[in-house]
Coordinates of C-alpha atoms in Angstrom, one line a residue:
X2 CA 215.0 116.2 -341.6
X3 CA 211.3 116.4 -341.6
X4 CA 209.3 119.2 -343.3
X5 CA 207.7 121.8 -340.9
X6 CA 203.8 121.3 -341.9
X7 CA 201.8 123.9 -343.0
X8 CA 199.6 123.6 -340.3
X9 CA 200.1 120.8 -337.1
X10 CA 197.0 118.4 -337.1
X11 CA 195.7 117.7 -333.5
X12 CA 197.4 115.1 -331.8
X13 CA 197.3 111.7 -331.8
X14 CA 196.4 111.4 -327.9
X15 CA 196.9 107.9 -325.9
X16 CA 196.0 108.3 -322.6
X17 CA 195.7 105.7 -320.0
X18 CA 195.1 105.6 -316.3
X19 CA 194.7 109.4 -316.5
X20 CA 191.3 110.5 -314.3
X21 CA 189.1 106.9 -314.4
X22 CA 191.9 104.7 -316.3
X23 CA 189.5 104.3 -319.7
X24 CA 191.6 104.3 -322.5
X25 CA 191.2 107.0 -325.2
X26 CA 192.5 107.1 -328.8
X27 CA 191.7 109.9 -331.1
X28 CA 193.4 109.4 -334.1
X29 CA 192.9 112.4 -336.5
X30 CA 194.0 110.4 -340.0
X31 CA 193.1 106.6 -340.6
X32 CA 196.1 105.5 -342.0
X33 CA 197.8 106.3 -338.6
X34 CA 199.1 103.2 -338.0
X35 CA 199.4 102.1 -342.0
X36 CA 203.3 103.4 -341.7
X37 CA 206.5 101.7 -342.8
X38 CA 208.7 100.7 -340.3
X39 CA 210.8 104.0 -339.3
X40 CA 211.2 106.7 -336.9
X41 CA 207.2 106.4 -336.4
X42 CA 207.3 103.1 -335.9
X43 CA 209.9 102.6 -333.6
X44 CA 208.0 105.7 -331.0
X45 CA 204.9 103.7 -331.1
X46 CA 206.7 100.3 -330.4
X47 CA 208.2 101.7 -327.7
X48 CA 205.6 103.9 -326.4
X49 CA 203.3 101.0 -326.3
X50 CA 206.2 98.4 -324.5
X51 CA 206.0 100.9 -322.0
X52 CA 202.2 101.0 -321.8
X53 CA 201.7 97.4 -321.6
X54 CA 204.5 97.6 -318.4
X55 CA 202.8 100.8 -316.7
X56 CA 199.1 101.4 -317.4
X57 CA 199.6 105.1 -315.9
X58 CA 202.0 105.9 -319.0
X59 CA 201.1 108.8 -321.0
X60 CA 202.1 109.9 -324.6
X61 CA 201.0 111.6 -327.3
X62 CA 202.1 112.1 -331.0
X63 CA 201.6 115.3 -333.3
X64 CA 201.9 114.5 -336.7
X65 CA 202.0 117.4 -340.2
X66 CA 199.9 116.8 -343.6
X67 CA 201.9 113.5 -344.0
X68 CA 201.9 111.9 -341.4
X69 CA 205.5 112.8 -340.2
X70 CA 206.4 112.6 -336.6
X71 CA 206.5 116.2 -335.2
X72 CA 206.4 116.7 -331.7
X73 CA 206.5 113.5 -328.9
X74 CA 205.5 113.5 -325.3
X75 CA 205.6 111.1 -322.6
X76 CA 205.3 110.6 -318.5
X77 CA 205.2 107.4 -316.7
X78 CA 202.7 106.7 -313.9
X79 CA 206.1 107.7 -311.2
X80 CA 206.6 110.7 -312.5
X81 CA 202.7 111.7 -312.1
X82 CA 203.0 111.0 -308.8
X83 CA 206.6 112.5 -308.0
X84 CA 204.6 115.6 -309.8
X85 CA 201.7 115.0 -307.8
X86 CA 204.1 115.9 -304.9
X87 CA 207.0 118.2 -306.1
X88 CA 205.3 120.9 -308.8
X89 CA 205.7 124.0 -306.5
X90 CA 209.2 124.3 -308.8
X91 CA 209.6 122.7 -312.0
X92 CA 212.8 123.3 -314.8
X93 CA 211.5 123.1 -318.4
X94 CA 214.8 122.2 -319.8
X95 CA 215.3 123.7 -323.6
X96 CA 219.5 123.3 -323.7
X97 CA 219.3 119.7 -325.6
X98 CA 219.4 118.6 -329.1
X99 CA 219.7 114.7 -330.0
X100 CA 222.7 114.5 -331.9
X101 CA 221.1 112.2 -335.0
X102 CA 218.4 113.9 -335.8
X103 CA 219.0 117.7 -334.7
X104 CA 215.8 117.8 -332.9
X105 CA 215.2 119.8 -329.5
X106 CA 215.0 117.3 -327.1
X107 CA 212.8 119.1 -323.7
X108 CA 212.5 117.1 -320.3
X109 CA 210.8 118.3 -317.3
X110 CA 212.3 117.8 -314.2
X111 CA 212.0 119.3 -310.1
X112 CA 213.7 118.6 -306.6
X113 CA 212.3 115.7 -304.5
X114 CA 212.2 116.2 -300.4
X115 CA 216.0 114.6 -300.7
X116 CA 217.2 117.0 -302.8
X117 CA 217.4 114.6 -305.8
X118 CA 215.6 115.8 -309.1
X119 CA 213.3 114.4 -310.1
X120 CA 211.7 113.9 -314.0
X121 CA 207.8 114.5 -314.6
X122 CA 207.9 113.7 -318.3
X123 CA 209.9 114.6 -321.4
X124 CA 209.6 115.4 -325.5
X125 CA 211.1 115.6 -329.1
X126 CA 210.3 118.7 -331.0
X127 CA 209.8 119.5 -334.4
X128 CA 211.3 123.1 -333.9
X129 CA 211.6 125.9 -330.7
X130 CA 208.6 127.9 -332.3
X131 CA 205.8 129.1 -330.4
X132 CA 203.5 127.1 -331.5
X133 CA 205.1 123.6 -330.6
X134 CA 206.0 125.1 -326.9
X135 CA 202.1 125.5 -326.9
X136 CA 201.4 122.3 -327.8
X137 CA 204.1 120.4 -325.5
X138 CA 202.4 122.8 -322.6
X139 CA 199.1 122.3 -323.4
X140 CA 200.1 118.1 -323.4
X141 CA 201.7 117.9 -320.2
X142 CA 199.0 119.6 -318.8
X143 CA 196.4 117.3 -319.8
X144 CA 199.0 114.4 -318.8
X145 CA 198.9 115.7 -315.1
X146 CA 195.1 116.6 -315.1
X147 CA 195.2 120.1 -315.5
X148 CA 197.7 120.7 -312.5
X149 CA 199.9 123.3 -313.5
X150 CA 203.6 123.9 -311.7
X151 CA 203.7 127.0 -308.7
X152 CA 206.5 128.3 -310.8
X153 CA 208.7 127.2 -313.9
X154 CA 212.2 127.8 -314.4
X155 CA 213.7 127.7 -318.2
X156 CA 215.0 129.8 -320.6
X157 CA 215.0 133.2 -321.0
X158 CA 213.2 132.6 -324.9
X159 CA 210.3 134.8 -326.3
X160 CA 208.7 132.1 -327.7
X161 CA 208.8 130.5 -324.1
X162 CA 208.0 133.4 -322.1
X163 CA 204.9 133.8 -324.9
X164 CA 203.6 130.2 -324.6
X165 CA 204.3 129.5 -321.0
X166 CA 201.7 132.6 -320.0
X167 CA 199.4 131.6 -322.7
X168 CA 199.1 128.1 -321.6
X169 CA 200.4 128.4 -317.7
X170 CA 198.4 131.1 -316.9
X171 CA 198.8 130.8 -313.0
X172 CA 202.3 130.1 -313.0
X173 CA 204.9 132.0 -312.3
X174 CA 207.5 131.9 -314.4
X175 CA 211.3 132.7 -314.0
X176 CA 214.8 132.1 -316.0
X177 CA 216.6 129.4 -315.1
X178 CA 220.2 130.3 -313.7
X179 CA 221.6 127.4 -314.9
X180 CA 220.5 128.6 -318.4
X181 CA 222.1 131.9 -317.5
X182 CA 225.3 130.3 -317.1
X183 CA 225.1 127.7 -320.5
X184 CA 224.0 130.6 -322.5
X185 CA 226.9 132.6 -321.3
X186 CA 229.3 129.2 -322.3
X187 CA 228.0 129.9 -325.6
X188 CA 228.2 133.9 -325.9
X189 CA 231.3 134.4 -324.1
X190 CA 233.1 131.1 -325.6
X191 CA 236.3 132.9 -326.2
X192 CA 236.6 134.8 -322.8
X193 CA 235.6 131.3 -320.9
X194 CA 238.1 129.9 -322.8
X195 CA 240.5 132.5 -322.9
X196 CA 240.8 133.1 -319.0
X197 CA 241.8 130.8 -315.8
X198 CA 239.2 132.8 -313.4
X199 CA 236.6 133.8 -315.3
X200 CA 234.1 131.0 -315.3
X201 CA 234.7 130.8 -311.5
X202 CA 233.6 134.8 -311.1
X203 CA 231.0 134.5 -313.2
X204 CA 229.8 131.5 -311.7
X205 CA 230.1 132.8 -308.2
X206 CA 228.2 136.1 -309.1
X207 CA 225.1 133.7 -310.6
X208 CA 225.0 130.8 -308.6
X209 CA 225.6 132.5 -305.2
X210 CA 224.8 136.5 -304.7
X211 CA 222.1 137.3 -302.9
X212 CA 222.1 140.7 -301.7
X213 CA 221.7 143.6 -304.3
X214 CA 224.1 145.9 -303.6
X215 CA 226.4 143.0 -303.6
X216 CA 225.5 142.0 -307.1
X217 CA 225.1 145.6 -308.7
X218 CA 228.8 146.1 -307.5
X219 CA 230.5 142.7 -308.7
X220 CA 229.1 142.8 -312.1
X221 CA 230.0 146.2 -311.9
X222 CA 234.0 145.2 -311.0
X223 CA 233.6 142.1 -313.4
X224 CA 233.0 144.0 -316.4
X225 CA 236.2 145.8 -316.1
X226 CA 238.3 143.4 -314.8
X227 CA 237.9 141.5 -317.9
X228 CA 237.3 144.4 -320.5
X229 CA 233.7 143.5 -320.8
X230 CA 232.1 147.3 -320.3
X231 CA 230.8 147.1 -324.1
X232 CA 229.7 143.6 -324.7
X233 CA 226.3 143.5 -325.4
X234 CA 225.2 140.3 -324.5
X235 CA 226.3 141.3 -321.1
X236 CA 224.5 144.6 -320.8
X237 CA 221.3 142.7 -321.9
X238 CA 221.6 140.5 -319.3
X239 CA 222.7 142.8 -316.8
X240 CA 219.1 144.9 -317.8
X241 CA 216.6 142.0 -317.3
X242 CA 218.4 141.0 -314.2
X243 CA 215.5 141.0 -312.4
X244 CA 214.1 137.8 -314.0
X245 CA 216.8 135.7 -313.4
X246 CA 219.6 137.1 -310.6
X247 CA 219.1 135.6 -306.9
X248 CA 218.6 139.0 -305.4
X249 CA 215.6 140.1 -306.9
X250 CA 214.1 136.2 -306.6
X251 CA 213.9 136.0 -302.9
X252 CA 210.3 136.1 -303.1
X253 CA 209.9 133.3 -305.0
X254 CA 210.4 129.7 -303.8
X255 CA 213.2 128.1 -305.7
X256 CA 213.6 124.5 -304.0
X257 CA 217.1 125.1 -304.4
X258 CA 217.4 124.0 -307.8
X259 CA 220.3 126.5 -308.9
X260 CA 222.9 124.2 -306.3
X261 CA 221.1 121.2 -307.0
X262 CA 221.7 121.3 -310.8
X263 CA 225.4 122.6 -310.1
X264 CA 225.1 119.3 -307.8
X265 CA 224.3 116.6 -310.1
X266 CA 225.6 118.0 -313.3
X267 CA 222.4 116.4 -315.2
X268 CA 223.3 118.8 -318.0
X269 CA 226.9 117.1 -318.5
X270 CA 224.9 113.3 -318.3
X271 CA 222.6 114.2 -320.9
X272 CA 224.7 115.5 -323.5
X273 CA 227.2 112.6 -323.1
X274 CA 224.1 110.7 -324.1
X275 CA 222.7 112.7 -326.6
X276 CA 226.0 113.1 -328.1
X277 CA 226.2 109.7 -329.4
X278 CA 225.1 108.8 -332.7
X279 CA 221.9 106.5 -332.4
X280 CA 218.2 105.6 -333.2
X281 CA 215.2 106.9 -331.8
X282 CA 214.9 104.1 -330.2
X283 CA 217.8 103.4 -328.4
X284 CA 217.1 107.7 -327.5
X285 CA 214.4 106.8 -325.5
X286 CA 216.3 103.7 -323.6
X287 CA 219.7 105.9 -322.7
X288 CA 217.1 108.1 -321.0
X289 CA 214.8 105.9 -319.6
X290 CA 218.5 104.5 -318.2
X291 CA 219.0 108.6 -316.6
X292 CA 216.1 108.1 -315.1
X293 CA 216.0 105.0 -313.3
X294 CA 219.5 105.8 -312.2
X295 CA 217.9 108.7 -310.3
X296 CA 214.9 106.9 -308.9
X297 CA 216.9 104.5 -307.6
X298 CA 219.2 107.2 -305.3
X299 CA 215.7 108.3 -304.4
X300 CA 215.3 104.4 -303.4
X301 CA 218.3 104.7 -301.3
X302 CA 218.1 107.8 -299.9
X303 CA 214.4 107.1 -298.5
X304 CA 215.9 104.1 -296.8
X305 CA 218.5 106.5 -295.2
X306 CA 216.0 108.6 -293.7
X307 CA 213.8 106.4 -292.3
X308 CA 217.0 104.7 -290.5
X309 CA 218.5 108.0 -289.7
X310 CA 218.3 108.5 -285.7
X311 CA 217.6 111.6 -284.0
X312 CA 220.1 113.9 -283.3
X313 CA 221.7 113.4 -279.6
X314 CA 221.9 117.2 -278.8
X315 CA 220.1 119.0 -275.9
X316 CA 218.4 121.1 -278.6
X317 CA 214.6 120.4 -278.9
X318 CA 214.7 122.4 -282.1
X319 CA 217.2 120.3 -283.8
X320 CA 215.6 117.1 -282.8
X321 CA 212.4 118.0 -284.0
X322 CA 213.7 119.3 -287.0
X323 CA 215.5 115.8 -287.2
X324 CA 212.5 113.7 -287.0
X325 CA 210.5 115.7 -289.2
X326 CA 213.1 116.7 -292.4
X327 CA 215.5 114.7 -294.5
X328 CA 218.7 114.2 -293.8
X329 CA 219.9 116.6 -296.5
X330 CA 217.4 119.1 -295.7
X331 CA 218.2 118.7 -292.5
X332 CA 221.9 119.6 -292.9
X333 CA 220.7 123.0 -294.3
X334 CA 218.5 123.7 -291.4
X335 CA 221.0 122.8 -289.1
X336 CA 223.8 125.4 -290.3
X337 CA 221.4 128.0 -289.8
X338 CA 220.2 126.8 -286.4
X339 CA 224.6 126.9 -286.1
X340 CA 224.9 130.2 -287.2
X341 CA 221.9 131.8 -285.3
X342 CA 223.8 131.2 -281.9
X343 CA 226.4 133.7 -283.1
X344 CA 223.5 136.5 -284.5
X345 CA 222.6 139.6 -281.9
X346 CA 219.3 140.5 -281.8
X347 CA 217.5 144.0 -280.5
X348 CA 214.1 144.8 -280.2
X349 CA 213.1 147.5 -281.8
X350 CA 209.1 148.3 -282.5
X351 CA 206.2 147.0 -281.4
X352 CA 202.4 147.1 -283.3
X353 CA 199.7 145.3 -281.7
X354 CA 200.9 141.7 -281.6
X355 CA 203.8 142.2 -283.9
X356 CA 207.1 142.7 -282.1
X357 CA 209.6 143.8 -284.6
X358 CA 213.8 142.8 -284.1
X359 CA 217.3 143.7 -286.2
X360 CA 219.4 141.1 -286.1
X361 CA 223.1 140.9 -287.2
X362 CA 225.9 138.9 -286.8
X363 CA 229.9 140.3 -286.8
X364 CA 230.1 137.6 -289.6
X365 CA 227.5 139.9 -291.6
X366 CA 226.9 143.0 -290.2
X367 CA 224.0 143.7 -292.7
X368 CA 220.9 144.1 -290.4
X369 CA 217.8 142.1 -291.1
X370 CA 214.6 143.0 -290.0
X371 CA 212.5 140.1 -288.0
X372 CA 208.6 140.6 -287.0
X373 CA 206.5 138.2 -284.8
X374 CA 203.4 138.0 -284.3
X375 CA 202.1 136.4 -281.0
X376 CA 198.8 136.0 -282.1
X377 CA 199.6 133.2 -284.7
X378 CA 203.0 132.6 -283.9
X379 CA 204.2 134.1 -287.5
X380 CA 207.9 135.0 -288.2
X381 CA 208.9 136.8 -290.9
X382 CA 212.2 137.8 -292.2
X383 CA 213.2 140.6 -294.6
X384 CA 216.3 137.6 -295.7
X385 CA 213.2 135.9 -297.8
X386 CA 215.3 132.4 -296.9
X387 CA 212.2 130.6 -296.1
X388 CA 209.9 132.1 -299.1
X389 CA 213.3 131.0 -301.1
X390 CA 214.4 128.1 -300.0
X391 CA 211.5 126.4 -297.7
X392 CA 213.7 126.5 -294.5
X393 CA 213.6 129.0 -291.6
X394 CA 216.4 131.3 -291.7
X395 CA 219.3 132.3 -288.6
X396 CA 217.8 135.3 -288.2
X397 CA 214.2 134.1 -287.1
X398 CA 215.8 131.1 -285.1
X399 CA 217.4 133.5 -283.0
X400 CA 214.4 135.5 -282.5
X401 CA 212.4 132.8 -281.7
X402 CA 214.9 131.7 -279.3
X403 CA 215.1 134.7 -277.3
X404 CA 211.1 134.3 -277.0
X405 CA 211.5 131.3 -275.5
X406 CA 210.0 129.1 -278.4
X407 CA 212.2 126.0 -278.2
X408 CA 210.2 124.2 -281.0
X409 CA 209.5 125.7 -284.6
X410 CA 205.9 126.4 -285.2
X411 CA 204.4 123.7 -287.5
X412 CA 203.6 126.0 -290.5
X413 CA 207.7 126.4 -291.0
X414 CA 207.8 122.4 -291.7
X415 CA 207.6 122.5 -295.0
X416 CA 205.9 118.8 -295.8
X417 CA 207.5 118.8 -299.0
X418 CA 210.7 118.9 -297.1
X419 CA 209.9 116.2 -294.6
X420 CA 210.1 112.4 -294.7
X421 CA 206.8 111.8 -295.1
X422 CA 206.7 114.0 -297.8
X423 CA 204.8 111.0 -300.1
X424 CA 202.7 109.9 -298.1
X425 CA 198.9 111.0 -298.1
X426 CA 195.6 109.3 -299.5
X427 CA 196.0 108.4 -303.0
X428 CA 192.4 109.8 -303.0
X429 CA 193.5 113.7 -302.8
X430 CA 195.5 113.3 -306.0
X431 CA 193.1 115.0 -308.7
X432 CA 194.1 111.9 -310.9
X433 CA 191.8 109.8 -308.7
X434 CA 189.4 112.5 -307.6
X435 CA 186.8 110.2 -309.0
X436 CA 183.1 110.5 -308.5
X437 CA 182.5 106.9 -307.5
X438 CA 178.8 106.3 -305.8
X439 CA 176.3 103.4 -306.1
X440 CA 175.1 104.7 -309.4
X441 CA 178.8 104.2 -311.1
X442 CA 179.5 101.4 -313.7
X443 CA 180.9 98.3 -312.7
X444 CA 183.5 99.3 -315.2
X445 CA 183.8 102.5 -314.4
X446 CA 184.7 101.5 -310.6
X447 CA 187.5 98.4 -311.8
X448 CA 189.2 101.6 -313.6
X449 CA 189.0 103.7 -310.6
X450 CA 190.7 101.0 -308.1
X451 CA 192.8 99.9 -310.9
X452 CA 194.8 103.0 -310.9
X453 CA 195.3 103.3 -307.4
X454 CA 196.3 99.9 -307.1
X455 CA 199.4 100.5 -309.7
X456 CA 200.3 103.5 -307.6
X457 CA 200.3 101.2 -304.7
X458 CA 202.3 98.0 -306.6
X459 CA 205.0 100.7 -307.9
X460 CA 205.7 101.7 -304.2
X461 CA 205.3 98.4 -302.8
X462 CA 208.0 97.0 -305.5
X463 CA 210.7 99.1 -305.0
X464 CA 211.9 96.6 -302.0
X465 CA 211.6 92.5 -301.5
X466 CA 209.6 93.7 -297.6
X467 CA 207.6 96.1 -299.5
X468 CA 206.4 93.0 -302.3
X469 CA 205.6 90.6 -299.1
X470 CA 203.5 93.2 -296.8
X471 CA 201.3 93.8 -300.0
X472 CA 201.2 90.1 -301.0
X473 CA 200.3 89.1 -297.5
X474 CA 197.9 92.1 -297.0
X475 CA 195.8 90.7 -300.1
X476 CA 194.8 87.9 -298.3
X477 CA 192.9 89.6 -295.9
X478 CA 191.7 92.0 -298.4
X479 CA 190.2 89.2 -300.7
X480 CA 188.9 87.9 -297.7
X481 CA 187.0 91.2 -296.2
X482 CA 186.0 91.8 -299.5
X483 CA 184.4 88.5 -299.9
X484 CA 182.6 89.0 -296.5
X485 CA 181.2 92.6 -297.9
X486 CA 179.5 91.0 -300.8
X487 CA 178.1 88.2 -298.3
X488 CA 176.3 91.1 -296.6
X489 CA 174.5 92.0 -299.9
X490 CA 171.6 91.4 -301.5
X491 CA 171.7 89.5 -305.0
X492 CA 170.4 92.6 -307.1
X493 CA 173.1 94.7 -305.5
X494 CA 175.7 92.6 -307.0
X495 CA 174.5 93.2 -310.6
X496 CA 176.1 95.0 -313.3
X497 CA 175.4 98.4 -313.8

């Protein structure tokens, strides 16, 4: 086990493609790389295989007074893209320890517009102190070029909660569910263990209660049911429910992480992974393995949608919503656009513009208050569904139905939710928000297109037609760009 330093030197930083692709080393001791072969060695062979591969990679190393290894990041060029388009909800995962060396392994991961998560970067820790949480935040903040998430989901930790609003000022932050339910495995072993329906209750009253009164008055019949009236990790819980329980988090957009992670059971992958007894190195491959495996369903499921035809139904709502979302997003819009045809609706105020409705449905006769505004075509439901989950909700679609609006207004098409979620000018990611004029260095320039042109040969690789449209397109590039220079005059071509 390595000794906790008295005080953490600054990183060793390697940072490549990030902003103008100029490389940058700052290494704080200058014996750095004077090391036996060992645990150090092994994370900078592989850091720097995967450097030579990706020039977008990203890592960087904290090292103590002697030169031990104590905290690891790293992000590959695809995941400073995927995070380019998906950090409006990212899960800052502390439930993992690698199973040879003890140490608290932390990836960062979201929802892609499939569905799927997705990984933005990962790190070993020395320890789960506040201090190393700073540091990790601090790094992966630099890695993404000072973008920081719309809201963070993780633990409930004070040392979290303490670095995350130090560091993440303008994020929101709010505890994970899924940690909810893995920290209850842990405190409540013997009654998971000990009882045939308790996980699913428990479960159920996490995972899928959404109304207050609902929630107050399960727990409520939970507690006794299962003699749990004076357990204290319980009543804890049950007091800061309002940073973690569904009912209170409406506000907040969510992705709809909580089923997602239920979904793919990453937790279960990991830890069958972690659990083996291995080498740092082999570490970093059995993940680097999780992750492919994921961006290839991502692969896959991009193909789907773009084959995916458009729903044969007389509905113009549903066939736009078709063309414009995924297929699995698309399957939650569509059981709401179901269920709205069974939802009553009653007009009940009007203010100005704003026409106010209750709608209810004998299916749930809990009345939900819906306000439209003609003026800019603004629907708004007291459900939060589309604040929660990115979708419009029943109760909207049947008030916009009654008004005659056949198509949803564009505003409620979410583009992270849609097909074409990815695709955008390369230019409006702050990565390449480069300052490029007549006055730049020829360098300066080639590190500019260079990194756009990875971003566009990672894409363009995923699929043998993607390869041959770039490889043909090049011809006609080299040759317009050959024609450009033509046009010049000498003592514009020289160097800078």
């Amino acid at each position: 086990m390595q000794r906790r330093p008295s005080k953490l030197l600054p990183s060793v930083w390697v940072n490549i493609c990030v902003r103008y692709n100029v490389k940058t080393i700052f290494l704080q001791r200058k014996n750095v790389y004077a090391r036996k072969i060992g645990d150090v060695g092994a994370i900078l062979q592989y850091m720097q295989e995967k450097q030579a591969d990706d020039k977008s990679f990203y890592y960087a190393i904290q090292f103590d007074d002697e030169d031990q290894v104590t905290n690891v990041f790293w992000a590959d060029g695809k995941s400073m893209v995927d995070y380019y388009h998906f950090s409006d909800v990212i899960c800052w995962d502390m439930t993992y320890r690698t199973s040879s060396y003890g140490r608290p392994f932390a990836p960062f991961y979201g929802v892609n517009h499939h569905k799927q998560i997705v990984f933005f970067g990962a790190a070993l820790l020395y320890d789960e102190s506040e201090e190393s949480f700073k540091w990790l935040l601090t790094t992966f903040k630099e890695a993404m070029s000072g973008k920081q998430p719309t809201v963070i989901l993780t633990d409930h930790d004070e040392a979290i909660v303490h670095a995350t609003a130090s560091v993440w000022q303008d994020t929101t932050y709010c505890t994970c569910v899924w940690h909810v339910y893995h920290n209850a495995n842990k405190y409540l072993a013997q009654i998971f263990q000990g009882s045939r329906t308790f996980a699913y209750d428990f479960s159920s009253l996490v995972f899928d209660c959404e109304d207050e009164e609902e929630f107050i008055s399960s727990w409520g019949k939970m507690l006794g049911q299962y003699d749990l009236n004076d357990n204290p990790w319980l009543n804890q819980l049950f007091k800061e429910r309002k940073k973690w329980a569904l009912p209170y988090r409406r506000g907040t957009f969510c992705a709809d992480m909580r089923n997602i992670q239920r979904r793919e059971n990453l937790n279960s992958m990991l830890k069958d992974y972690l659990g083996l007894k291995q080498d740092l190195l082999q570490f970093f491959k059995h993940y680097e393995r999780i992750v492919d495996e994921h961006r290839q369903a991502e692969v896959h499921a991009d193909f789907h949608a773009a084959q995916s035809a458009s729903l044969m139904v007389p509905s113009r709502m549903l066939r736009q919503a078709a063309n414009a979302y995924t297929p699995a997003v698309l399957d939650m819009f569509q059981k709401e656009f179901e269920m709205s045809l069974d939802c009553m609706v009653y007009r009940c105020g009007e203010h100005g513009t704003t026409y106010e409705y209750k709608v209810t449905s004998d299916a749930n006769p809990t009345k939900h208050s819906v306000k439209f505004d003609s003026l800019n075509g603004t629907v708004v439901c007291s459900c939060k569904k589309f604040k929660f989950l990115g979708i419009q909700c029943r109760h909207a679609l049947k008030v916009l139905d009654i008004l005659n609006i056949k198509e949803l207004p564009a505003q409620y098409l979410l583009k992270r939710w849609r097909k074409d979620a990815k695709v955008g000018s390369l230019r409006a990611d702050p990565r390449f928000a480069s300052d490029i004029d007549s006055n730049s260095s020829k360098a300066h320039r080639s590190s500019y297109l260079h990194c756009i042109f990875s971003i566009i040969a990672a894409r363009a690789t995923h699929t043998v037609e993607g390869y041959a449209f770039i490889e043909n397109q090049l011809d006609q590039l080299t040759e317009d760009v050959y024609h450009v220079l033509q046009t010049r005059l000498p003592k514009e071509l020289q160097l800078h």
